[in-house]
mmCIF file of C-alpha atoms in Angstrom:
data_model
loop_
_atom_site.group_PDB
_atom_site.id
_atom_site.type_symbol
_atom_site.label_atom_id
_atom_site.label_comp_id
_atom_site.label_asym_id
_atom_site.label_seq_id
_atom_site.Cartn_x
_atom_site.Cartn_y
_atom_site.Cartn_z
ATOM 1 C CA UNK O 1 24.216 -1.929 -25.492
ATOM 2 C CA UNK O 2 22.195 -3.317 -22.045
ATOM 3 C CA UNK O 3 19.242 -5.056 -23.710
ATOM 4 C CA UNK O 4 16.388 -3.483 -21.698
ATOM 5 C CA UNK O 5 13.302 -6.147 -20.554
ATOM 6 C CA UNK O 6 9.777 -5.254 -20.223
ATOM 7 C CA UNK O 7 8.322 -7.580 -17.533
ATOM 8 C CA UNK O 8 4.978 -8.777 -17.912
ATOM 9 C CA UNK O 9 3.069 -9.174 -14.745
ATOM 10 C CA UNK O 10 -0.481 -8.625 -12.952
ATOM 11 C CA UNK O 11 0.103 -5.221 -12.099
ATOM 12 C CA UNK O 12 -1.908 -3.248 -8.917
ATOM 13 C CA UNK O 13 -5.017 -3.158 -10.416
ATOM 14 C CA UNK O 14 -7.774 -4.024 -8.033
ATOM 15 C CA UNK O 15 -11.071 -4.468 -8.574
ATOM 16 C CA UNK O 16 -13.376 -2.284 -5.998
ATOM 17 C CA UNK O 17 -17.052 -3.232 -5.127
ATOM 18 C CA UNK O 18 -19.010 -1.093 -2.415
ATOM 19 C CA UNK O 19 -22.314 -0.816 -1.687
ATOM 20 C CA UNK O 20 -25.111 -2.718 -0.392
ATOM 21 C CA UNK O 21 -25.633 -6.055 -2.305
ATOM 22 C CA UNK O 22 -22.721 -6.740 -3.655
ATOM 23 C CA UNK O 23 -22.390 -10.023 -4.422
ATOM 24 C CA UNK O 24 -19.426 -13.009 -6.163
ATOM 25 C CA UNK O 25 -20.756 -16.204 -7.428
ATOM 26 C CA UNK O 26 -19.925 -18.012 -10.259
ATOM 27 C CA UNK O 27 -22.052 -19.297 -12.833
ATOM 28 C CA UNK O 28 -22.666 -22.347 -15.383
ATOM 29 C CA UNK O 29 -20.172 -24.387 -14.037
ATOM 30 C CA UNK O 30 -20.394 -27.024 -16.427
ATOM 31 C CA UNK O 31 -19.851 -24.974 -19.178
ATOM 32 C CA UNK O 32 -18.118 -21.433 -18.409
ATOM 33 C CA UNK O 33 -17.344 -21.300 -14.426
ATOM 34 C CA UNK O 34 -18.009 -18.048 -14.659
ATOM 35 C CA UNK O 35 -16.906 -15.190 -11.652
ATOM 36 C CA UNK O 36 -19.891 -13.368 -11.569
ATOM 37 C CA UNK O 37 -19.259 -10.093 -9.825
ATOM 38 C CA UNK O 38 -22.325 -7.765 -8.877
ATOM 39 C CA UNK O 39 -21.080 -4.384 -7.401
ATOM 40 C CA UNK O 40 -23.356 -2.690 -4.604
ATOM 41 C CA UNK O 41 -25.864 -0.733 -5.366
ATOM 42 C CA UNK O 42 -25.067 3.104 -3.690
ATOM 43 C CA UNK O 43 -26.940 6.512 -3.726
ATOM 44 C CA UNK O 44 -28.737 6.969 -7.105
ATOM 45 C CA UNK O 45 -26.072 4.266 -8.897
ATOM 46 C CA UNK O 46 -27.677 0.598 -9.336
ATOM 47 C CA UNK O 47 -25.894 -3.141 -9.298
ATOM 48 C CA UNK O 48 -23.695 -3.992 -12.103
ATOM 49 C CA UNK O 49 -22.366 -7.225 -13.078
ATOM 50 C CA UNK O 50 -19.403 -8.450 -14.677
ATOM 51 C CA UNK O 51 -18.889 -11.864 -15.434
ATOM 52 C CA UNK O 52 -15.088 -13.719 -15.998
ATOM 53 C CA UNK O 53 -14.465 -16.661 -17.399
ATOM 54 C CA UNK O 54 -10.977 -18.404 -15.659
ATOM 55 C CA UNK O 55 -7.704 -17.686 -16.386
ATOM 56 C CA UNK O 56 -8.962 -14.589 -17.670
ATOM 57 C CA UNK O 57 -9.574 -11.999 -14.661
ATOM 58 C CA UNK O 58 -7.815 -8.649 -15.517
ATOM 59 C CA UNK O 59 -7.571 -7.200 -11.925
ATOM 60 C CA UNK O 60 -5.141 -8.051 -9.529
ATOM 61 C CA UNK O 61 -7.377 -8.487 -6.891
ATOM 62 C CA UNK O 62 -11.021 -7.463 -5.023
ATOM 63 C CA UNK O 63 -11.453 -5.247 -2.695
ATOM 64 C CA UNK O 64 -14.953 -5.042 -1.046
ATOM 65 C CA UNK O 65 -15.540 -2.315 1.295
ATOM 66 C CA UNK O 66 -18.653 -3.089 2.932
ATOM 67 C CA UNK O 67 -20.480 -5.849 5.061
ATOM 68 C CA UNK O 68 -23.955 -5.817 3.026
ATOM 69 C CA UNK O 69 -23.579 -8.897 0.284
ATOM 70 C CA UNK O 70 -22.176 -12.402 0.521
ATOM 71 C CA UNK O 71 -19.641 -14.734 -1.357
ATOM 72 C CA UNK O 72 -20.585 -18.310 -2.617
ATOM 73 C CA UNK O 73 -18.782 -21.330 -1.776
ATOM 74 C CA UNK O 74 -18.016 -21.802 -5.469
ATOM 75 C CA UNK O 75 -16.589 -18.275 -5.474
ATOM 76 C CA UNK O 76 -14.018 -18.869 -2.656
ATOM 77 C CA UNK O 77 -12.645 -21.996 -4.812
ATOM 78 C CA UNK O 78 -12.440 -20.036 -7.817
ATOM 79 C CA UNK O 79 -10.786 -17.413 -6.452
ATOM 80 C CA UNK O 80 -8.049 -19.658 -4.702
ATOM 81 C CA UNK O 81 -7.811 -21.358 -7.610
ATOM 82 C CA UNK O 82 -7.209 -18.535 -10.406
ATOM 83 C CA UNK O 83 -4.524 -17.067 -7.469
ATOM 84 C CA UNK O 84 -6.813 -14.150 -7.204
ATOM 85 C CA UNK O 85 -6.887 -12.196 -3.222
ATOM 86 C CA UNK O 86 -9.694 -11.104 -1.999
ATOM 87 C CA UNK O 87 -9.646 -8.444 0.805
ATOM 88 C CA UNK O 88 -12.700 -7.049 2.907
ATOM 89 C CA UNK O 89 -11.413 -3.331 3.749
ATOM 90 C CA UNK O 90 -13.855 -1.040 6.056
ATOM 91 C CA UNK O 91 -14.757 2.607 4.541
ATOM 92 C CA UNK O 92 -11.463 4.229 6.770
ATOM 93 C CA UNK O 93 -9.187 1.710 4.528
ATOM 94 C CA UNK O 94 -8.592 -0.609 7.442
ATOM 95 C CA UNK O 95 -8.198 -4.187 6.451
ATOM 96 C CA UNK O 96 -10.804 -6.562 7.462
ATOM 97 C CA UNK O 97 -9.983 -9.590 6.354
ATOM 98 C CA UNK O 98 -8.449 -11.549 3.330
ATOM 99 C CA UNK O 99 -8.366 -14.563 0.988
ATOM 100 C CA UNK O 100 -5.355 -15.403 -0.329
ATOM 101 C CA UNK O 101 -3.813 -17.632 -2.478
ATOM 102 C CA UNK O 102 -2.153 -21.090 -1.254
ATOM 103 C CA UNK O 103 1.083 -20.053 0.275
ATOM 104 C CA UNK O 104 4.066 -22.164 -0.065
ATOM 105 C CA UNK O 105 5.192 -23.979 2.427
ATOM 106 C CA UNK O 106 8.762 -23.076 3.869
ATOM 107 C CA UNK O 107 9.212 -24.217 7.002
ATOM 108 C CA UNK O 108 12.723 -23.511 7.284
ATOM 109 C CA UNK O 109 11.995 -20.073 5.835
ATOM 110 C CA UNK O 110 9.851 -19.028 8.771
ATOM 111 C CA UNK O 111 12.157 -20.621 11.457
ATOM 112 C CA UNK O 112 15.161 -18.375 9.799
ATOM 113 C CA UNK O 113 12.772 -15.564 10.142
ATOM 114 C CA UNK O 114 11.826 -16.182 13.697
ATOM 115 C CA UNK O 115 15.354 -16.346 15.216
ATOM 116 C CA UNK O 116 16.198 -13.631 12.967
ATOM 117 C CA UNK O 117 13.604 -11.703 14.652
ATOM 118 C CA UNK O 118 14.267 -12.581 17.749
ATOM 119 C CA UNK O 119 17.933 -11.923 17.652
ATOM 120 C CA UNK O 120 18.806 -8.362 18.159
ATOM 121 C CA UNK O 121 22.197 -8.892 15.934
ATOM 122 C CA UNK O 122 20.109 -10.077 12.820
ATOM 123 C CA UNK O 123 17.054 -8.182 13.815
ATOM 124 C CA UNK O 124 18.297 -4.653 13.633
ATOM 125 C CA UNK O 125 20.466 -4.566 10.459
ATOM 126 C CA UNK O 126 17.109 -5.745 8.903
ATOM 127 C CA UNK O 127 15.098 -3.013 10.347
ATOM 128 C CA UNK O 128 17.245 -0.659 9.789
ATOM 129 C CA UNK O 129 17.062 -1.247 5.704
ATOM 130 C CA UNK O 130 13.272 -0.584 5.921
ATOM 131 C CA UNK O 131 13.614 2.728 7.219
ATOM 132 C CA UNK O 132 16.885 3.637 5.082
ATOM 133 C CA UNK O 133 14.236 2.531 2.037
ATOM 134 C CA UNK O 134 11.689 5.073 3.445
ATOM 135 C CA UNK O 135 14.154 7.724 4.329
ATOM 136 C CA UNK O 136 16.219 8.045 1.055
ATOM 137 C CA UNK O 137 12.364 8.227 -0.356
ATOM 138 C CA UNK O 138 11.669 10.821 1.916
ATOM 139 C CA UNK O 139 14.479 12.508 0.821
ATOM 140 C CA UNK O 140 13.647 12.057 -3.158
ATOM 141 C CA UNK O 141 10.142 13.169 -2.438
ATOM 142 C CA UNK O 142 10.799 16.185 -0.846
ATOM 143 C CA UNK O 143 13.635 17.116 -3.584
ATOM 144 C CA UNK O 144 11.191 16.637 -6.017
ATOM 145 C CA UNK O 145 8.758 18.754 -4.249
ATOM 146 C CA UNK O 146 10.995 21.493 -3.464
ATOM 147 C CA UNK O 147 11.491 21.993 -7.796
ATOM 148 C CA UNK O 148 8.024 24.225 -6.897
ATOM 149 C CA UNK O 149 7.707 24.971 -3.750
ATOM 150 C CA UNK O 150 10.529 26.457 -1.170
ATOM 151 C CA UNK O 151 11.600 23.286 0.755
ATOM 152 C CA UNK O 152 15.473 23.735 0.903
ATOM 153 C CA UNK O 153 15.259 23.553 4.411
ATOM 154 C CA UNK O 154 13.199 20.657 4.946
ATOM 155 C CA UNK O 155 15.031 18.440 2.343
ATOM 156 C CA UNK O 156 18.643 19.634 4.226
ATOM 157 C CA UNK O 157 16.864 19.129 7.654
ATOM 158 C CA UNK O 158 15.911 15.992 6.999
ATOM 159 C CA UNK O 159 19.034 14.269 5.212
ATOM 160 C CA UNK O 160 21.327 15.464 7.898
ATOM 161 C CA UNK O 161 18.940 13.829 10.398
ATOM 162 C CA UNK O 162 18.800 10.439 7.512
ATOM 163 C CA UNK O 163 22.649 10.417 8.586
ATOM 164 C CA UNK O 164 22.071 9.400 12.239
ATOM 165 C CA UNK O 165 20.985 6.068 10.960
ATOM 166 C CA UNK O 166 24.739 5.362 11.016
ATOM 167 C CA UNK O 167 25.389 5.103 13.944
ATOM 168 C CA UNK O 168 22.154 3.459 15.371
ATOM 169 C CA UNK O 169 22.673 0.272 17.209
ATOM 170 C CA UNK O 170 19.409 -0.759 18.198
ATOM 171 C CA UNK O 171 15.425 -1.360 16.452
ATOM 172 C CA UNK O 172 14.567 1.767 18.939
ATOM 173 C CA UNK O 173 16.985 4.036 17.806
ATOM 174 C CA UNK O 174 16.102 3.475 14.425
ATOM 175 C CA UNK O 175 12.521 4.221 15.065
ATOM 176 C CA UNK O 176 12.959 7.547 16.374
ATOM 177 C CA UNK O 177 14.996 8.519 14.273
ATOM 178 C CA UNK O 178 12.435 7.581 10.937
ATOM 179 C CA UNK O 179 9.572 9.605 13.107
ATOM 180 C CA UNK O 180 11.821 12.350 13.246
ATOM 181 C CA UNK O 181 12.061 12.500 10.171
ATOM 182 C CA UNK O 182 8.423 11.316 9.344
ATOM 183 C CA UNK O 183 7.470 14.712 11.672
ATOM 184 C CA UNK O 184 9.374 17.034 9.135
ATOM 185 C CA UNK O 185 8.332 15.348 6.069
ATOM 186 C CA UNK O 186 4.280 15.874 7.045
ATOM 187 C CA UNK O 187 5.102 19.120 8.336
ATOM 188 C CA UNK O 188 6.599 20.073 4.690
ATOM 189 C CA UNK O 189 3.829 18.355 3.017
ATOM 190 C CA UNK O 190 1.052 20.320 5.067
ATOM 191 C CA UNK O 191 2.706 23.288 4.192
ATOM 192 C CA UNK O 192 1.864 22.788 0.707
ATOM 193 C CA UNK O 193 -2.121 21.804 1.383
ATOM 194 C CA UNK O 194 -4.656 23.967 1.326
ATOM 195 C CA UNK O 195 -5.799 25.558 4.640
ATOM 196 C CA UNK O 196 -9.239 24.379 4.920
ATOM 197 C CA UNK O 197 -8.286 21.015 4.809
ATOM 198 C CA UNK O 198 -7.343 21.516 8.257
ATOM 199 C CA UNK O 199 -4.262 18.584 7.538
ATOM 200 C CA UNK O 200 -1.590 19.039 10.311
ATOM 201 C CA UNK O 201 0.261 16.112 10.174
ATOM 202 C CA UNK O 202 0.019 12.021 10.908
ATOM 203 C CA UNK O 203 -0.041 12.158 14.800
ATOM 204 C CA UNK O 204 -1.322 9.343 17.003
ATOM 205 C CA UNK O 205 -5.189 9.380 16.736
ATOM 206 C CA UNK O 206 -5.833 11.610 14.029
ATOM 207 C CA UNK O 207 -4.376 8.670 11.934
ATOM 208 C CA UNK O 208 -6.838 6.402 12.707
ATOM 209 C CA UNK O 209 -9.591 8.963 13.003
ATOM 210 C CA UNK O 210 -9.735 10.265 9.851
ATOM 211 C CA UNK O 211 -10.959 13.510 10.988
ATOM 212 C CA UNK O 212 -9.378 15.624 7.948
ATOM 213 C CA UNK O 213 -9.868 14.917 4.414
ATOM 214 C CA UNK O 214 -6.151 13.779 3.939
ATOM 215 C CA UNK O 215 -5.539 11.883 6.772
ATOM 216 C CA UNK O 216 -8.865 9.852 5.158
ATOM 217 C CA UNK O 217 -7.190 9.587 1.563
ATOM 218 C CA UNK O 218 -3.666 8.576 3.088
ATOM 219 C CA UNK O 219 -5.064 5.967 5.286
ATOM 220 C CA UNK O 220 -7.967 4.219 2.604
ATOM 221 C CA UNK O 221 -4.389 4.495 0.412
ATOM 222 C CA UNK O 222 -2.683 2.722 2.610
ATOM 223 C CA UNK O 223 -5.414 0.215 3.271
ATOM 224 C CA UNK O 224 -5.112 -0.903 -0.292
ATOM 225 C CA UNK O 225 -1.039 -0.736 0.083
ATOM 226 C CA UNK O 226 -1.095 -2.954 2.805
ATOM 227 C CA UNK O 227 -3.205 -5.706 0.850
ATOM 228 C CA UNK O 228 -0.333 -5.555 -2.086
ATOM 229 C CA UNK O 229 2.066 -6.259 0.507
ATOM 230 C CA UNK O 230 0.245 -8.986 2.059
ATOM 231 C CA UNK O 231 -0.090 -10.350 -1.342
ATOM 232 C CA UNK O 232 3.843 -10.356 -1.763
ATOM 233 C CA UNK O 233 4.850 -11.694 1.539
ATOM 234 C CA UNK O 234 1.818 -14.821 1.077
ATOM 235 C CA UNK O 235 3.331 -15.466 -2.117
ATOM 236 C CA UNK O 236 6.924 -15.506 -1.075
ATOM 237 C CA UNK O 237 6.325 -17.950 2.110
ATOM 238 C CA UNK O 238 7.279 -15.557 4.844
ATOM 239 C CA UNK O 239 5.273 -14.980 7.889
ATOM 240 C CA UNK O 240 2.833 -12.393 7.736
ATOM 241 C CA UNK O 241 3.234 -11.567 11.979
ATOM 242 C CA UNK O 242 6.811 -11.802 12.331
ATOM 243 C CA UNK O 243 8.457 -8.768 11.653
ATOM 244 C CA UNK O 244 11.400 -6.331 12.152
ATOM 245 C CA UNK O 245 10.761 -2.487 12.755
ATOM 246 C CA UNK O 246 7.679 -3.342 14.127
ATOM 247 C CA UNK O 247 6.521 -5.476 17.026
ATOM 248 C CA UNK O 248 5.196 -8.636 16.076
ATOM 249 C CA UNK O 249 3.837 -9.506 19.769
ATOM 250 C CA UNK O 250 1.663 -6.437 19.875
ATOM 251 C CA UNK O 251 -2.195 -6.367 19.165
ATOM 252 C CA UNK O 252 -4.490 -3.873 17.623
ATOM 253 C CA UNK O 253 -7.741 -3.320 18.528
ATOM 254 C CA UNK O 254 -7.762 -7.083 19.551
ATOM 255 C CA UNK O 255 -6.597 -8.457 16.059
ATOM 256 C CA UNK O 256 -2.814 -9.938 15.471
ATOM 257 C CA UNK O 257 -0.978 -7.381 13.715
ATOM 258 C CA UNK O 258 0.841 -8.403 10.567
ATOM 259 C CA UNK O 259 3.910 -6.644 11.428
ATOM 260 C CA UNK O 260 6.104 -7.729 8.964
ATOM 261 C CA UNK O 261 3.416 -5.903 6.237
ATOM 262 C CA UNK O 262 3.394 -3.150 7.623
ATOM 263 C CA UNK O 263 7.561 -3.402 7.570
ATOM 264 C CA UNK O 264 7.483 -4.086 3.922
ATOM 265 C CA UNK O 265 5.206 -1.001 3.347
ATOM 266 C CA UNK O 266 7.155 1.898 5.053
ATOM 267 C CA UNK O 267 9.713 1.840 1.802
ATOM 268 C CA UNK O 268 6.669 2.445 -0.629
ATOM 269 C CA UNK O 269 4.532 4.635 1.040
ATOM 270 C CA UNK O 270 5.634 7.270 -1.098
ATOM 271 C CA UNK O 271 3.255 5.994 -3.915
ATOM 272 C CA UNK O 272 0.320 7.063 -1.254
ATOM 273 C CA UNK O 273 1.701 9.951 -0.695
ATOM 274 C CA UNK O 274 2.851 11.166 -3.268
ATOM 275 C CA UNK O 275 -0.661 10.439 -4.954
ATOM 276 C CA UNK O 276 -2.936 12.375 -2.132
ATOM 277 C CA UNK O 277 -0.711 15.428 -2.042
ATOM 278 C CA UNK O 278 -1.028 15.988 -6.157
ATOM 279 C CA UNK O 279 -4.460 15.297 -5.863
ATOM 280 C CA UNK O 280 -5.180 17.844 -3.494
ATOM 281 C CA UNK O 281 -3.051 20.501 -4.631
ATOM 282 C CA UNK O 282 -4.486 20.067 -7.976
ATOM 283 C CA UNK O 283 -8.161 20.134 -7.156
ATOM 284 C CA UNK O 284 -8.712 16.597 -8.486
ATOM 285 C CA UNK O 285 -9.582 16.074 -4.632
ATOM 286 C CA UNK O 286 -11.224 18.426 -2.401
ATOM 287 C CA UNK O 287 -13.591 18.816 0.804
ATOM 288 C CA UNK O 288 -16.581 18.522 -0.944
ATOM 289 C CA UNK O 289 -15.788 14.928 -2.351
ATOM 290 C CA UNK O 290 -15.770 13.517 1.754
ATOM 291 C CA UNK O 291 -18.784 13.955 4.327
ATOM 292 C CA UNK O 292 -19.206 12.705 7.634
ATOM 293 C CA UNK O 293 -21.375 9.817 8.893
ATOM 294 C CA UNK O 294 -23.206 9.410 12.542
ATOM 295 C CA UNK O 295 -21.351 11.374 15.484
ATOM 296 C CA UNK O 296 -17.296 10.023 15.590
ATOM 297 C CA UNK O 297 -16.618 12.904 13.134
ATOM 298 C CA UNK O 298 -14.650 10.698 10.613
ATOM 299 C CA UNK O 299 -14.908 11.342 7.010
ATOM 300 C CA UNK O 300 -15.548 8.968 3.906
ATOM 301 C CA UNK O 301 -15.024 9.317 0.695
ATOM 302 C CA UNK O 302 -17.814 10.204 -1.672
ATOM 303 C CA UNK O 303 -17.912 7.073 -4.363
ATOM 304 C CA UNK O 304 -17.008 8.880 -7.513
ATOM 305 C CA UNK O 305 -14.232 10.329 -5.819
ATOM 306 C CA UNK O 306 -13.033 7.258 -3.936
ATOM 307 C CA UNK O 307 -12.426 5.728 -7.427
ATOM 308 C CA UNK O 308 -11.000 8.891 -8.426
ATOM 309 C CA UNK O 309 -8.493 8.296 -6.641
ATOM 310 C CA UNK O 310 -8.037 4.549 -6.705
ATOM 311 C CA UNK O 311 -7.834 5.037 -10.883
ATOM 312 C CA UNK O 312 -4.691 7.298 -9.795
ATOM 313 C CA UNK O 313 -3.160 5.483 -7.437
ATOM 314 C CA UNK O 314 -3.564 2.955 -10.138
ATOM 315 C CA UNK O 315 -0.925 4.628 -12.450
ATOM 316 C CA UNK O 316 0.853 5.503 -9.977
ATOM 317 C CA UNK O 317 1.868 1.902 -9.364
ATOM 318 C CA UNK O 318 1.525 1.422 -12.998
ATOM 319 C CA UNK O 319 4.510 3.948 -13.721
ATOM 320 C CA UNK O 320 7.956 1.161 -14.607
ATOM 321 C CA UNK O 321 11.496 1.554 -12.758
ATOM 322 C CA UNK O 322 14.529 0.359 -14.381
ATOM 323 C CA UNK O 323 15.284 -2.376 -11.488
ATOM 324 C CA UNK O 324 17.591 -5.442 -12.167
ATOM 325 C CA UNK O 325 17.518 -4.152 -16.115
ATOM 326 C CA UNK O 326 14.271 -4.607 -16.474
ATOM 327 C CA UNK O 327 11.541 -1.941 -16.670
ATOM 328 C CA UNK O 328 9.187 -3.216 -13.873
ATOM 329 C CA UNK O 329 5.644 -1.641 -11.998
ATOM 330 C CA UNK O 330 6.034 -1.082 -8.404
ATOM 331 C CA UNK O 331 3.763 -4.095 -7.558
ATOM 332 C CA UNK O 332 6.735 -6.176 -9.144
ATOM 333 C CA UNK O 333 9.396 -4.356 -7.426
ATOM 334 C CA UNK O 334 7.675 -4.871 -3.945
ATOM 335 C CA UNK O 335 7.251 -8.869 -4.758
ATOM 336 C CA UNK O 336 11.276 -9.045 -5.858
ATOM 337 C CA UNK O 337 11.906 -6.959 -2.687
ATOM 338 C CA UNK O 338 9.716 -9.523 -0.450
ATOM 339 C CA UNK O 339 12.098 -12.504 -2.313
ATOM 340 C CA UNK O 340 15.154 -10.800 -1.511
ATOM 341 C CA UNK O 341 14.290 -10.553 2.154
ATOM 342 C CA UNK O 342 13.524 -14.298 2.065
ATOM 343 C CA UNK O 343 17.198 -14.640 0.447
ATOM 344 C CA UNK O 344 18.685 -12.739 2.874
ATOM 345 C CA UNK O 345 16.639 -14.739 5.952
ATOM 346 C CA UNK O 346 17.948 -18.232 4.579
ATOM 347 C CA UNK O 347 21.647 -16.955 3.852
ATOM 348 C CA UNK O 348 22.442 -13.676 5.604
ATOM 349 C CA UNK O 349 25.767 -13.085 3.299
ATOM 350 C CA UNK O 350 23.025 -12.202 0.753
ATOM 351 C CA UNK O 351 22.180 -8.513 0.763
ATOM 352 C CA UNK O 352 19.342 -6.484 1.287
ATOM 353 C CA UNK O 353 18.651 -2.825 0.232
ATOM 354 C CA UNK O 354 15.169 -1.090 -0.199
ATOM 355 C CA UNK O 355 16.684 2.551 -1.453
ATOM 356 C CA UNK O 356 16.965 0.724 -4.767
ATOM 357 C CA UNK O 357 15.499 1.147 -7.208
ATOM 358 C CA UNK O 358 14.963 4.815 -7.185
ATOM 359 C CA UNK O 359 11.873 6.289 -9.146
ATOM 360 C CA UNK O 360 12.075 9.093 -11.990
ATOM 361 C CA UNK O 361 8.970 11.562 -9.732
ATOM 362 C CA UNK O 362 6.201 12.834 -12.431
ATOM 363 C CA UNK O 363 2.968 14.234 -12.018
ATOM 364 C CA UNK O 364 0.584 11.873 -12.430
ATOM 365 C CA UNK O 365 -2.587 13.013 -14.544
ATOM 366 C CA UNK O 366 -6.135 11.777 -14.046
ATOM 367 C CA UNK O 367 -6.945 9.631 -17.249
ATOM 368 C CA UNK O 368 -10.259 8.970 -18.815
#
């Protein structure tokens, strides 16, 4: 008989503040050093605040979404020092900023993964295993999906295009051929939304926009995604800019993209997906729970929905996959995934492979 682990480990579980006032200090230092956490007051709901002694801070992280508030000095250092991110997100899930814990230092590490990059030969096998990792989930999802809905011609569609990923050569080939793909899926997936949540797809502007209640969901998910990726990749050693699939020389909106994060998500955005879409369809999400602010027409979230749906994404990430013979969360899995890329980088006989593990699809219920 395989003896089965458990794996303990800080799970996704971040802590959200919002508001105006929020504020992270900590408190008696002599005697407690106490995080003391005040969440922003918004609408009719008032400040509340938490305090946390070290060593004993149950979320994985803080996210603040906001600019009204500060953080102390004394915060900052407790934070680095209890290995605790901290990530300033705007109200359309776009990362701000971020504290995060002391990365290692692995110089060789990030010279492997800069010629690696570089190098077409090296590059492209490596790119190519982040969008095989997103396809075959693709692929899973829409299986799932189809169990309920009619999508036998979606899920055949898309694996026969999947198989063209054989016989790529270069980063560009693979690319079009996971937005091909990417087209069909969202096409399938709006199918099964309601029509007056006018959601027609991801494609170039609406993404950023926000300018349909899903597109607003997918992208705040994704927001909080990308800072468990981050997480992995600072903890791991790699470089955060030097990617793969994506181009590491390019600039958004005048910041350095952190290409190789958004590489590392494309196998897991499933978990967003997957999340929004059962939300929607089952009415724990609807129009009414996002309004629109001053005159670009881009929705937010109201608050009690927003952590609505950040308690679901929550289990979500919280549901275990046998991986390695252990049961582990997905936050684990991305973390061992981000290690075995660093493996691979330093010895490229080592292999790579983001289809595995595969995850057992369930509805995910809103708890109490």
């Amino acid at each position: 008989m395989v003896n089965v682990q458990v794996k303990r480990e800080r799970a996704f579980n971040p802590l959200h503040l919002s508001g105006f006032g929020v504020k992270i200090t900590v408190q008696d230092l002599k005697h407690t050093s106490a995080l003391r956490v005040t969440n922003g007051r918004e609408d009719d709901r008032q400040s509340i605040s938490y305090a946390f002694r070290p060593r004993r801070f149950p979320f994985s992280s803080i996210v603040v979404e906001g600019h009204s508030g500060y953080v102390s000095l004394d915060a900052f250092h407790w934070l680095a020092s209890n290995k605790i991110p901290l990530f300033l997100m705007k109200y359309n899930g776009a990362l701000v900023s971020s504290l995060l814990p002391k990365s290692p230092s692995k110089p060789e590490l990030r010279s492997a993964q800069w010629q690696a990059a570089n190098d077409p030969k090296t590059c492209f096998p490596i790119a190519r295993a982040f969008v095989q990792g997103k396809v075959a989930r693709t692929i899973q999802v829409l299986d799932y999906l189809s169990e309920l809905h009619d999508l036998t011609r979606e899920v055949q569609t898309v694996a026969e295009q999947s198989l063209k990923l054989d016989y790529a050569t270069t980063v560009r080939e693979a690319s079009i051929i996971e937005a091909q793909i990417a087209n069909r899926y969202w096409w399938a997936l709006a199918r099964l939304l309601p029509n007056h949540l006018s959601f027609d797809g991801r494609q170039s502007g609406r993404m950023r926009n926000s300018s349909d209640p899903v597109n607003a969901s997918l992208n705040y998910g994704y927001g909080l995604l990308e800072g468990e990726c981050m997480k992995a990749v600072s903890y791991i050693g790699l470089e955060s800019t030097v990617g793969f699939l994506h181009n590491f020389t390019a600039r958004s909106h005048g910041h350095i993209k952190h290409a190789l994060v958004y590489d590392l998500m494309e196998p897991y955005r499933w978990l967003v997906d997957l999340t929004v879409l059962e939300m929607f369809t089952s009415s724990q999400l609807d129009i009414r729970d996002f309004y629109f602010t001053g005159d670009d027409y881009t929705y937010r979230f109201e608050h009690d929905a927003k952590l609505r749906f950040i308690r679901q994404l929550v289990e979500r990430f919280k549901k275990r996959v046998m991986y390695d013979r252990e049961l582990c969360s997905w936050s684990t899995v991305i973390q061992d995934k981000t290690r075995q890329l660093a493996n691979h980088l330093s010895d490229p006989t080592r292999p790579i492979d983001f289809t595995d593990p595969a995850p057992i699809l369930e509805r995910i219920m809103e708890t109490a």
